Short mmCIF file of C-alpha atoms and ligand atoms in Angstrom, two decimals:
data_model
loop_
_atom_site.label_atom_id
_atom_site.label_comp_id
_atom_site.label_asym_id
_atom_site.label_seq_id
_atom_site.Cartn_x
_atom_site.Cartn_y
_atom_site.Cartn_z
CA MET A 27 22.81 23.96 -20.29
CA ALA A 28 22.90 20.86 -22.45
CA TRP A 29 23.73 17.19 -22.06
CA TYR A 30 26.66 15.80 -24.03
CA LYS A 31 27.57 12.17 -24.57
CA ALA A 32 30.94 11.53 -22.91
CA ALA A 33 31.33 7.74 -22.93
CA ASP A 34 29.75 4.48 -24.00
CA ASN A 35 27.71 2.42 -21.58
CA ALA A 36 30.10 -0.51 -21.94
CA GLU A 37 32.76 1.56 -20.19
CA VAL A 38 30.85 1.81 -16.90
CA SER A 39 31.34 -1.86 -16.09
CA THR A 40 34.80 -1.15 -14.66
CA PRO A 41 36.32 1.75 -12.69
CA PHE A 42 38.07 4.39 -14.79
CA LEU A 43 39.47 7.90 -14.77
CA LYS A 44 39.81 9.62 -18.12
CA LYS A 45 39.71 12.90 -19.94
CA VAL A 46 36.73 13.63 -22.20
CA ILE A 47 35.61 16.62 -24.20
CA ALA A 48 31.96 17.58 -23.69
CA GLY A 49 30.33 20.84 -24.70
CA GLY A 50 33.72 22.21 -25.67
CA LYS A 51 35.09 21.68 -22.17
CA SER A 52 37.86 19.36 -21.12
CA LEU A 53 36.50 17.19 -18.32
CA CYS A 54 37.69 14.45 -16.06
CA LEU A 55 35.17 11.58 -16.15
CA VAL A 56 35.44 9.23 -13.20
CA HIS A 57 33.85 5.90 -12.40
CA ALA A 58 34.76 5.04 -8.84
CA ASP A 59 33.03 3.20 -5.99
CA GLY A 60 30.15 2.35 -8.34
CA LYS A 61 29.38 6.01 -9.09
CA LEU A 62 30.08 8.35 -11.98
CA PHE A 63 31.49 11.85 -11.55
CA ALA A 64 32.61 14.63 -13.86
CA THR A 65 34.94 17.46 -12.91
CA SER A 66 37.02 20.03 -14.68
CA ALA A 67 40.14 18.29 -16.03
CA THR A 68 42.46 21.11 -14.99
CA CYS A 69 43.80 21.33 -11.47
CA PRO A 70 43.22 24.85 -10.06
CA HIS A 71 46.55 24.77 -8.20
CA ALA A 72 48.98 24.76 -11.11
CA GLY A 73 47.10 23.39 -14.10
CA ALA A 74 47.90 19.68 -14.02
CA ASP A 75 45.72 17.25 -15.94
CA LEU A 76 43.56 15.68 -13.23
CA SER A 77 42.73 12.73 -15.49
CA LYS A 78 46.35 11.61 -14.96
CA GLY A 79 45.75 11.47 -11.21
CA ARG A 80 44.00 8.83 -9.15
CA CYS A 81 40.92 8.34 -6.97
CA GLU A 82 40.94 7.36 -3.34
CA ASN A 83 38.17 7.42 -0.72
CA GLY A 84 35.89 9.65 -2.81
CA LYS A 85 38.69 12.10 -3.62
CA LEU A 86 40.33 12.95 -6.91
CA ILE A 87 44.06 13.32 -6.31
CA CYS A 88 46.16 15.53 -8.56
CA PRO A 89 49.23 13.87 -10.09
CA PHE A 90 51.51 16.92 -9.56
CA HIS A 91 51.36 17.98 -5.91
CA ARG A 92 48.74 15.56 -4.58
CA TYR A 93 46.05 18.15 -3.83
CA GLN A 94 42.74 16.41 -3.23
CA TYR A 95 39.26 17.26 -4.47
CA ASP A 96 35.97 15.78 -3.32
CA LEU A 97 34.38 14.00 -6.29
CA GLU A 98 30.83 14.92 -5.18
CA THR A 99 31.31 18.61 -4.39
CA GLY A 100 34.62 19.54 -6.00
CA ARG A 101 35.86 21.05 -2.72
CA GLY A 102 39.54 20.95 -2.05
CA ALA A 103 40.86 19.37 1.13
CA PRO A 104 41.00 21.63 4.22
CA GLY A 105 43.74 24.22 3.84
CA GLN A 106 43.83 24.14 0.04
CA ASN A 107 41.24 26.91 -0.30
CA ASP A 108 40.26 25.86 -3.80
CA TYR A 109 37.88 23.63 -5.71
CA VAL A 110 37.28 22.00 -9.07
CA ARG A 111 34.05 22.48 -10.90
CA THR A 112 31.75 19.46 -10.97
CA TYR A 113 29.14 18.51 -13.56
CA PRO A 114 25.99 16.34 -13.42
CA VAL A 115 26.39 12.88 -14.96
CA GLU A 116 23.62 10.63 -16.22
CA VAL A 117 23.64 7.11 -17.66
CA ARG A 118 21.23 6.70 -20.54
CA GLU A 119 20.42 3.80 -22.87
CA ASP A 120 22.98 4.96 -25.42
CA GLY A 121 25.76 6.21 -23.19
CA VAL A 122 27.04 8.35 -20.35
CA TYR A 123 26.06 12.01 -20.55
CA VAL A 124 27.46 15.09 -18.83
CA LYS A 125 25.52 18.33 -18.38
CA VAL A 126 27.61 21.33 -19.37
CA GLY A 127 26.65 24.98 -19.50
CA SER A 128 28.29 28.22 -20.45
CA TRP A 129 29.99 30.31 -17.77
CA MET A 130 27.05 32.77 -17.96
CA GLU A 131 24.57 29.98 -17.24
CA THR A 132 26.72 28.86 -14.34
CA LEU A 133 26.91 32.40 -12.98
CA LYS A 134 23.14 32.74 -13.15
CA GLY A 135 22.81 29.47 -11.23
CA VAL A 136 25.14 30.71 -8.50
CA PHE A 137 23.12 33.88 -7.90
CA LYS A 138 19.72 32.22 -8.29
CA GLY A 139 17.69 32.18 -5.09
S1 FES B 211 48.91 21.16 -10.02
FE1 FES B 211 47.47 19.97 -8.97
S2 FES B 211 48.13 20.01 -6.94
FE2 FES B 211 49.54 21.25 -7.96
#
């Protein structure tokens, strides 16, 4: 896994929701309620661009059919039976970084202890 710069520090002064490319992945970078989050940018329901959605009460809401995903865990709302992948985010002196790994690294993490 590696950290990739996804935004400038100046951007974290105001709330935002935008698509970024980090580590070859298309991600949704969110600054909401004073916190930063990163999720997959593709909705697992029917493929909508989640960066075109909105945030409300700690949830990322898809612009197509209004499915909701928890920004911390990626879990879908009860009854959806789905989730979006989430990624660690870190603010450094020179920008906002997202930690992205390959699917194999992710798989190893899932089955690790
Ligand atoms: S495509 Fe996102 S809820 Fe349907």
